[in-house]
Coordinates of C-alpha atoms and ligand atoms in Angstrom, one line a residue:
Chain R
M1 CA -15.1 24.3 -38.6
D2 CA -17.6 26.2 -36.6
S3 CA -15.5 27.8 -33.8
A4 CA -18.3 27.8 -31.3
T5 CA -18.8 24.0 -31.4
G6 CA -15.3 22.8 -32.6
Y7 CA -13.6 19.9 -30.9
L8 CA -10.8 21.9 -29.4
T9 CA -12.9 24.7 -28.0
T10 CA -15.5 22.4 -26.4
T11 CA -12.8 20.3 -24.9
V12 CA -11.0 23.3 -23.4
D13 CA -14.4 24.6 -22.4
A14 CA -15.1 21.4 -20.5
V15 CA -11.8 21.8 -18.6
V16 CA -12.2 25.5 -17.9
N17 CA -15.8 25.2 -16.8
W18 CA -15.0 22.3 -14.6
A19 CA -12.3 24.4 -12.9
R20 CA -14.4 27.5 -12.6
S21 CA -17.5 25.8 -11.4
N22 CA -15.7 23.9 -8.6
S23 CA -13.8 26.9 -7.2
L24 CA -16.4 29.7 -7.0
M25 CA -15.2 32.3 -4.6
P26 CA -18.3 34.1 -3.1
M27 CA -18.3 37.7 -2.2
P28 CA -20.6 37.9 0.8
M29 CA -22.7 41.0 0.3
G30 CA -24.6 40.6 3.6
L31 CA -27.1 43.4 4.1
A32 CA -29.6 42.2 6.6
C33 CA -31.1 39.1 8.3
C34 CA -30.4 36.9 5.3
A35 CA -26.7 37.3 5.9
I36 CA -27.1 35.2 9.1
E37 CA -28.3 32.2 7.0
M38 CA -25.4 32.9 4.5
M39 CA -23.0 32.5 7.5
A40 CA -24.6 29.1 8.2
F41 CA -24.1 28.3 4.5
G42 CA -20.4 29.0 4.8
G43 CA -20.1 27.3 8.2
P44 CA -19.1 23.7 9.0
K45 CA -22.5 22.2 9.4
Y46 CA -23.6 22.7 5.8
D47 CA -20.0 22.6 4.6
V48 CA -20.1 24.3 1.3
G49 CA -16.4 23.3 0.9
R50 CA -17.9 20.2 -0.7
F51 CA -18.7 22.4 -3.7
G52 CA -15.4 24.3 -3.5
S53 CA -16.9 27.6 -2.3
E54 CA -16.0 27.7 1.3
A55 CA -13.5 30.5 0.9
M56 CA -15.5 33.8 1.2
R57 CA -13.5 36.6 -0.5
F58 CA -13.9 40.0 1.1
S59 CA -12.2 41.7 -1.8
P60 CA -14.2 42.1 -5.0
R61 CA -11.0 41.6 -7.0
Q62 CA -10.7 38.0 -5.8
A63 CA -14.3 37.0 -5.9
D64 CA -16.4 35.7 -8.8
L65 CA -19.8 35.1 -7.2
M66 CA -21.7 37.8 -5.4
I67 CA -24.3 36.7 -2.9
V68 CA -26.6 39.7 -2.2
A69 CA -28.2 38.6 1.1
G70 CA -30.7 41.0 2.5
W71 CA -32.7 44.1 1.6
C72 CA -30.9 46.8 -0.3
S73 CA -31.6 50.5 0.3
Y74 CA -31.3 53.1 -2.4
K75 CA -28.2 54.5 -0.7
M76 CA -26.6 51.0 -0.5
A77 CA -27.4 50.3 -4.2
H78 CA -24.6 52.6 -5.3
A79 CA -22.1 50.8 -3.1
I80 CA -23.2 47.4 -4.3
R81 CA -23.0 48.4 -7.9
R82 CA -19.5 49.8 -7.2
V83 CA -18.3 46.5 -5.7
W84 CA -19.9 44.5 -8.5
D85 CA -18.2 46.6 -11.2
Q86 CA -14.9 45.9 -9.5
M87 CA -15.3 42.2 -9.7
A88 CA -13.3 40.6 -12.5
D89 CA -15.1 38.8 -15.3
P90 CA -16.4 36.1 -15.5
K91 CA -18.7 36.8 -12.5
W92 CA -22.1 35.6 -11.3
C93 CA -24.7 36.9 -8.9
I94 CA -27.2 35.3 -6.5
A95 CA -30.1 37.3 -5.2
M96 CA -30.7 35.7 -1.8
G97 CA -34.1 36.0 -0.2
A98 CA -37.4 37.7 -1.0
C99 CA -35.9 41.2 -0.3
A100 CA -33.0 41.0 -2.7
S101 CA -35.2 39.4 -5.3
S102 CA -38.2 41.7 -5.2
G103 CA -38.1 44.0 -2.2
G104 CA -40.0 41.5 -0.2
M105 CA -42.0 42.7 2.8
H106 CA -40.1 46.1 2.7
R107 CA -42.5 47.6 0.2
C108 CA -41.5 51.2 1.1
Y109 CA -39.7 54.3 -0.2
G110 CA -36.2 53.4 1.1
V111 CA -35.8 49.9 -0.3
V112 CA -35.0 49.0 -3.9
Q113 CA -37.7 46.6 -5.1
G114 CA -35.3 43.9 -6.3
I115 CA -31.6 44.3 -7.0
D116 CA -32.2 43.4 -10.7
N117 CA -33.1 47.1 -11.0
F118 CA -29.5 48.0 -11.1
M119 CA -27.4 44.8 -11.7
P120 CA -27.7 41.5 -13.4
V121 CA -28.8 38.4 -11.4
D122 CA -28.2 34.8 -12.3
V123 CA -30.2 32.9 -9.6
Y124 CA -33.0 34.2 -7.4
I125 CA -33.6 32.3 -4.1
P126 CA -37.1 32.6 -2.6
G127 CA -37.6 32.5 1.1
C128 CA -37.5 34.8 4.1
P129 CA -34.8 33.9 4.9
P130 CA -33.9 30.9 2.6
R131 CA -32.4 27.9 4.4
P132 CA -28.7 27.2 3.8
E133 CA -29.8 24.2 1.7
A134 CA -31.5 26.6 -0.6
V135 CA -28.4 28.7 -1.0
I136 CA -26.4 25.5 -1.7
H137 CA -29.0 24.7 -4.3
A138 CA -28.6 28.1 -5.9
L139 CA -24.8 27.6 -5.9
M140 CA -25.3 24.2 -7.7
D141 CA -27.6 26.0 -10.2
I142 CA -24.8 28.5 -10.9
Q143 CA -22.3 25.6 -11.3
E144 CA -24.7 24.0 -13.8
K145 CA -24.9 27.2 -15.7
I146 CA -21.1 27.6 -15.8
R147 CA -20.7 24.0 -17.0
N148 CA -22.9 24.8 -20.0
E149 CA -21.1 28.0 -21.0
Y150 CA -19.0 28.4 -24.1
S151 CA -16.2 29.9 -22.1
V152 CA -13.5 30.0 -24.7
T153 CA -15.6 31.6 -27.4
N154 CA -17.2 33.9 -24.9
D155 CA -13.9 35.1 -23.6
Y156 CA -11.7 35.3 -26.7
S157 CA -13.8 35.4 -29.8
S158 CA -13.7 38.5 -32.0
G159 CA -17.3 39.3 -31.0
S160 CA -16.2 39.8 -27.4
P161 CA -16.6 43.3 -25.9
H162 CA -12.9 43.1 -25.1
A163 CA -11.9 42.9 -28.7
E164 CA -11.1 46.6 -28.9
L165 CA -8.3 46.0 -26.3
A166 CA -6.6 43.8 -28.8
Q167 CA -6.3 46.6 -31.2
P168 CA -3.0 48.5 -31.4
E169 CA -2.9 51.5 -29.1
S170 CA -2.9 54.0 -31.9
A171 CA -6.3 52.8 -33.0
R172 CA -8.0 53.1 -29.6
L173 CA -6.6 56.3 -28.1
T174 CA -8.3 59.6 -28.9
A175 CA -6.4 62.7 -29.8
D176 CA -6.5 63.9 -26.1
G177 CA -5.1 60.6 -24.9
R178 CA -8.3 58.9 -23.6
D179 CA -8.7 55.2 -24.2
L180 CA -11.9 54.5 -26.2
S181 CA -12.2 51.0 -24.9
L182 CA -12.4 52.1 -21.3
N183 CA -15.4 53.9 -19.9
G184 CA -15.3 57.3 -18.1
S185 CA -14.3 55.7 -14.8
G186 CA -11.3 53.9 -16.3
L187 CA -12.7 50.4 -15.9
V188 CA -13.4 47.8 -18.6
H189 CA -16.9 46.5 -18.6
A190 CA -18.1 43.2 -20.1
Chain S
M1 CA -55.9 33.4 32.9
P2 CA -53.0 34.6 34.9
E3 CA -53.4 38.1 36.5
S4 CA -50.4 39.5 34.6
L5 CA -51.9 38.7 31.2
K6 CA -55.3 40.4 31.8
F7 CA -55.9 43.6 30.0
H8 CA -56.8 46.1 32.8
F9 CA -56.6 49.6 31.5
T10 CA -58.4 51.3 28.7
P11 CA -58.5 55.1 29.0
V12 CA -61.6 55.6 26.8
D13 CA -63.6 53.0 28.7
E14 CA -65.9 55.0 31.0
A15 CA -66.8 51.9 33.1
H16 CA -63.2 51.4 34.1
A17 CA -62.3 55.0 34.4
D18 CA -61.2 54.9 38.0
E19 CA -59.6 51.4 37.8
K20 CA -55.9 51.5 38.6
N21 CA -53.4 50.4 36.0
V22 CA -51.8 47.3 37.5
H23 CA -48.7 47.7 35.3
E24 CA -48.1 51.2 36.7
K25 CA -44.6 51.7 37.9
A26 CA -43.4 53.9 40.7
S27 CA -40.7 55.2 38.4
T28 CA -43.2 57.2 36.3
D29 CA -44.7 59.0 39.2
V30 CA -43.0 62.3 39.0
A31 CA -45.7 64.6 40.5
D32 CA -43.3 66.3 42.9
T33 CA -40.8 67.1 40.0
I34 CA -43.7 68.5 38.0
D35 CA -44.7 70.7 41.0
I36 CA -41.2 72.1 41.2
L37 CA -41.2 72.8 37.5
K38 CA -44.7 74.4 37.6
K39 CA -43.5 76.7 40.4
E40 CA -40.3 77.7 38.6
F41 CA -41.8 78.0 35.1
P42 CA -45.4 79.1 35.5
D43 CA -45.6 80.2 31.8
G44 CA -43.4 77.4 30.4
I45 CA -45.7 74.5 31.1
S46 CA -48.9 74.6 29.1
D47 CA -50.4 71.3 30.2
V48 CA -49.8 68.1 32.2
V49 CA -51.5 64.9 31.0
V50 CA -51.7 61.8 33.2
Y51 CA -52.5 58.5 31.5
A52 CA -51.9 55.0 32.9
G53 CA -49.9 56.5 35.7
E54 CA -47.6 58.2 33.4
Y55 CA -47.1 62.0 33.2
T56 CA -46.6 64.0 30.0
V57 CA -45.6 67.6 30.4
F58 CA -46.4 69.9 27.5
V59 CA -43.9 72.7 27.5
T60 CA -43.7 75.8 25.3
R61 CA -41.1 76.2 22.7
D62 CA -39.5 79.3 24.3
S63 CA -38.9 77.7 27.7
L64 CA -37.8 74.2 26.4
V65 CA -34.1 74.8 26.9
E66 CA -34.6 76.4 30.3
I67 CA -36.7 73.5 31.5
C68 CA -34.2 71.0 30.2
T69 CA -31.4 72.8 31.9
A70 CA -33.3 72.7 35.2
L71 CA -34.1 69.0 34.8
K72 CA -30.5 68.2 34.1
E73 CA -28.7 70.5 36.6
T74 CA -31.0 70.8 39.6
L75 CA -33.4 67.9 39.4
G76 CA -31.0 65.1 38.4
F77 CA -32.5 64.0 35.1
S78 CA -29.2 63.7 33.4
Y79 CA -29.9 60.9 30.9
L80 CA -31.8 61.6 27.6
V81 CA -33.3 58.3 26.6
D82 CA -35.2 59.3 23.5
L83 CA -36.2 62.3 21.4
A84 CA -38.3 62.0 18.3
G85 CA -41.1 63.7 16.3
V86 CA -44.7 62.9 15.7
D87 CA -46.9 64.0 12.8
R88 CA -50.4 64.2 14.1
F89 CA -51.8 65.4 10.8
T90 CA -54.8 67.2 12.3
E91 CA -56.3 70.5 11.4
D92 CA -57.5 71.7 14.8
A93 CA -54.3 71.1 16.8
P94 CA -50.7 71.9 16.0
R95 CA -49.5 69.4 13.5
Y96 CA -46.2 68.2 14.9
E97 CA -45.0 67.1 18.3
V98 CA -41.5 66.5 19.5
Y99 CA -41.1 64.5 22.7
Y100 CA -38.2 64.2 25.1
C101 CA -37.8 61.3 27.6
F102 CA -35.4 61.8 30.5
V103 CA -34.3 59.5 33.3
N104 CA -33.0 60.3 36.7
I105 CA -30.8 57.3 37.3
H106 CA -30.2 57.8 41.0
A107 CA -33.8 58.5 41.9
K108 CA -35.1 55.9 39.4
K109 CA -37.6 58.3 37.9
R110 CA -38.7 58.9 34.3
I111 CA -40.3 62.1 32.8
R112 CA -41.6 62.9 29.4
L113 CA -41.7 66.4 27.8
K114 CA -43.6 67.3 24.7
V115 CA -43.5 70.4 22.5
S116 CA -46.3 71.1 20.0
L117 CA -45.2 72.7 16.7
D118 CA -47.2 74.5 14.1
E119 CA -47.1 73.3 10.5
D120 CA -45.9 76.7 9.2
D121 CA -43.1 77.1 11.7
P122 CA -41.5 73.7 12.6
V123 CA -38.5 75.2 14.4
L124 CA -37.2 74.2 17.8
P125 CA -34.1 75.2 19.8
S126 CA -31.6 72.3 19.9
I127 CA -30.6 70.8 23.2
T128 CA -27.4 69.3 22.0
R129 CA -25.4 71.7 24.2
L130 CA -27.0 70.1 27.2
F131 CA -27.3 66.5 26.1
K132 CA -24.8 65.2 23.5
A133 CA -27.1 62.3 22.9
A134 CA -29.7 64.6 21.3
D135 CA -27.4 65.1 18.3
W136 CA -28.4 62.1 16.1
N137 CA -31.9 62.0 17.4
E138 CA -32.4 65.6 16.3
R139 CA -30.9 64.8 12.9
E140 CA -33.3 61.9 12.5
C141 CA -36.2 64.1 13.4
Y142 CA -35.1 66.7 10.9
D143 CA -34.6 64.0 8.2
M144 CA -37.9 62.3 8.7
L145 CA -40.2 65.2 9.6
G146 CA -38.4 68.3 8.5
I147 CA -38.3 69.9 11.9
Q148 CA -35.4 72.4 12.1
F149 CA -33.3 72.5 15.3
E150 CA -31.7 75.9 15.8
G151 CA -28.2 75.7 17.2
H152 CA -27.6 72.1 16.2
P153 CA -23.9 71.8 15.3
D154 CA -24.4 69.6 12.2
L155 CA -28.0 69.4 11.1
R156 CA -27.6 67.0 8.1
R157 CA -29.9 64.2 7.1
M158 CA -29.6 61.0 9.1
Y159 CA -30.8 58.3 6.8
M160 CA -31.8 59.6 3.4
P161 CA -29.2 60.8 0.8
E162 CA -28.2 64.4 1.3
D163 CA -29.9 65.8 -1.8
F164 CA -33.2 64.1 -1.1
E165 CA -35.9 66.7 -1.2
F166 CA -38.7 65.2 1.0
H167 CA -39.3 64.2 4.5
P168 CA -40.6 60.6 4.4
Q169 CA -42.4 60.4 7.7
R170 CA -44.7 63.2 7.0
K171 CA -48.1 61.8 6.5
E172 CA -48.6 63.2 3.0
F173 CA -45.5 61.3 1.7
P174 CA -46.5 58.2 -0.2
L175 CA -45.4 54.9 1.3
L176 CA -43.7 53.7 -1.9
G177 CA -41.9 57.0 -2.3
I178 CA -41.9 59.5 -5.1
P179 CA -40.7 58.0 -8.4
G180 CA -37.4 59.4 -9.5
S181 CA -36.6 61.1 -6.2
L182 CA -33.9 58.5 -5.3
P183 CA -31.5 57.7 -8.1
L184 CA -30.4 54.2 -8.8
P185 CA -27.1 53.2 -10.5
P186 CA -27.5 53.0 -14.3
R187 CA -28.9 49.8 -15.6
T188 CA -26.2 49.2 -18.2
P189 CA -22.5 48.7 -17.6
E190 CA -21.8 51.5 -20.0
G191 CA -23.6 53.9 -17.7
G192 CA -20.5 54.2 -15.6
L193 CA -20.0 54.0 -11.8
T194 CA -22.2 56.2 -9.6
M195 CA -21.8 59.0 -7.1
D196 CA -21.0 58.9 -3.5
P197 CA -24.3 59.6 -1.6
F198 CA -22.3 61.0 1.4
A199 CA -20.5 63.8 -0.5
A200 CA -21.3 66.6 1.9
A201 CA -19.8 64.5 4.8
R202 CA -16.5 64.8 3.0
Q203 CA -16.9 68.5 2.3
G204 CA -18.0 67.9 -1.3
S205 CA -21.3 69.0 -2.7
P206 CA -23.8 66.3 -3.7
V207 CA -24.4 66.2 -7.5
K208 CA -28.1 65.7 -8.4
S209 CA -27.3 63.8 -11.5
Y210 CA -25.3 61.1 -9.7
Q211 CA -22.8 61.3 -12.5
E212 CA -19.3 60.1 -11.7
P213 CA -16.8 62.9 -12.3
E214 CA -14.3 62.2 -15.1
S215 CA -11.2 60.3 -14.1
E216 CA -8.0 62.3 -14.1
F217 CA -5.9 59.3 -15.2
Ligands
SF4_301 S1 -35.9 38.0 2.9 FE1 -36.5 38.0 5.0 S2 -34.6 37.3 6.1 FE2 -34.0 38.0 4.1 S3 -33.4 40.1 4.3 FE3 -35.5 40.1 3.7 S4 -36.6 40.2 5.7 FE4 -34.5 39.5 6.1

């Protein structure tokens, strides 16, 4: 049986994806004016609780969706990337607004021309700023994306980047005691 | 059209040269203060320009601190509102200007000082000892235009990363920046985390490569 499309994995996928997509915890990376609209998105009027995402997590360890709202300077890029790297897998990212998607009107030396220059982005939202409905739409797109993922095979198949971790310790430690499956900073990357 | 919305004052327009600026405020009329300054510092003041009822006093670099001291201590201008640099980018006049705006809160008066600086020698004495508020403004001016303030307690860059090599508000600096002068985090996850751009603030030295030091654990 093909493990990627087998009955058991797809059924478990359906359950896992249903759970994941309906309880996305956003990490609000509010950098500029767009963050104001992101607050409206989280507030009672637009009630994103209908989609299970009303609980903003201010710790990257507890979040699985980063909303980058606003223009990002070169100096801030390092901090954003640091927060992103600390988020546990699986994780998704929304680039909210013209600035986060492409630099927008800030076409100048200090602003990164699109956050996809240094981190992966799943959904881009156009607009300056986008209305909260647009952010909800982006969230629904992410949910759609999650529902179509092969979560079980992605997470646990032998092709996974985490497969090295399943090896016995003797196979992954170097002579001087460093762990080959971890990068220089001691974090596991997907 | 309501009177307040009419455009009354154009300095280059000969026909209206002696028309009064209706938006003129009594607070900018500091002729008596300038008379006192002129009497006290005959060599310190190179020029006084009046435009739209506002006075700009050009002072020389050597007497800047003395004039600021007099303004603060005897003339009551105890509030530094703004301090910034200008790049004129001309060949015939000194290239840079630094201006200082002071307010006398009790007398409700405002005065503006300007210092012209040569391109080859953009050095000024710092006035942070007189006005604490000058601290960050002077740092900004240093960051953006590369003007050195002698005697500043902590002349680091204000906005750009500390190992940045250029001064972005100089006119020759391209608007989109110089490619590669500002490092981004690596594009791949295997690239590792990136450096703290504020290293010098924590007594470290900024590393040009932006490479994370190896973990000790
Ligand atoms: S897209 Fe518009 S609203 Fe959003 S951060 Fe940029 S300038 Fe501000």
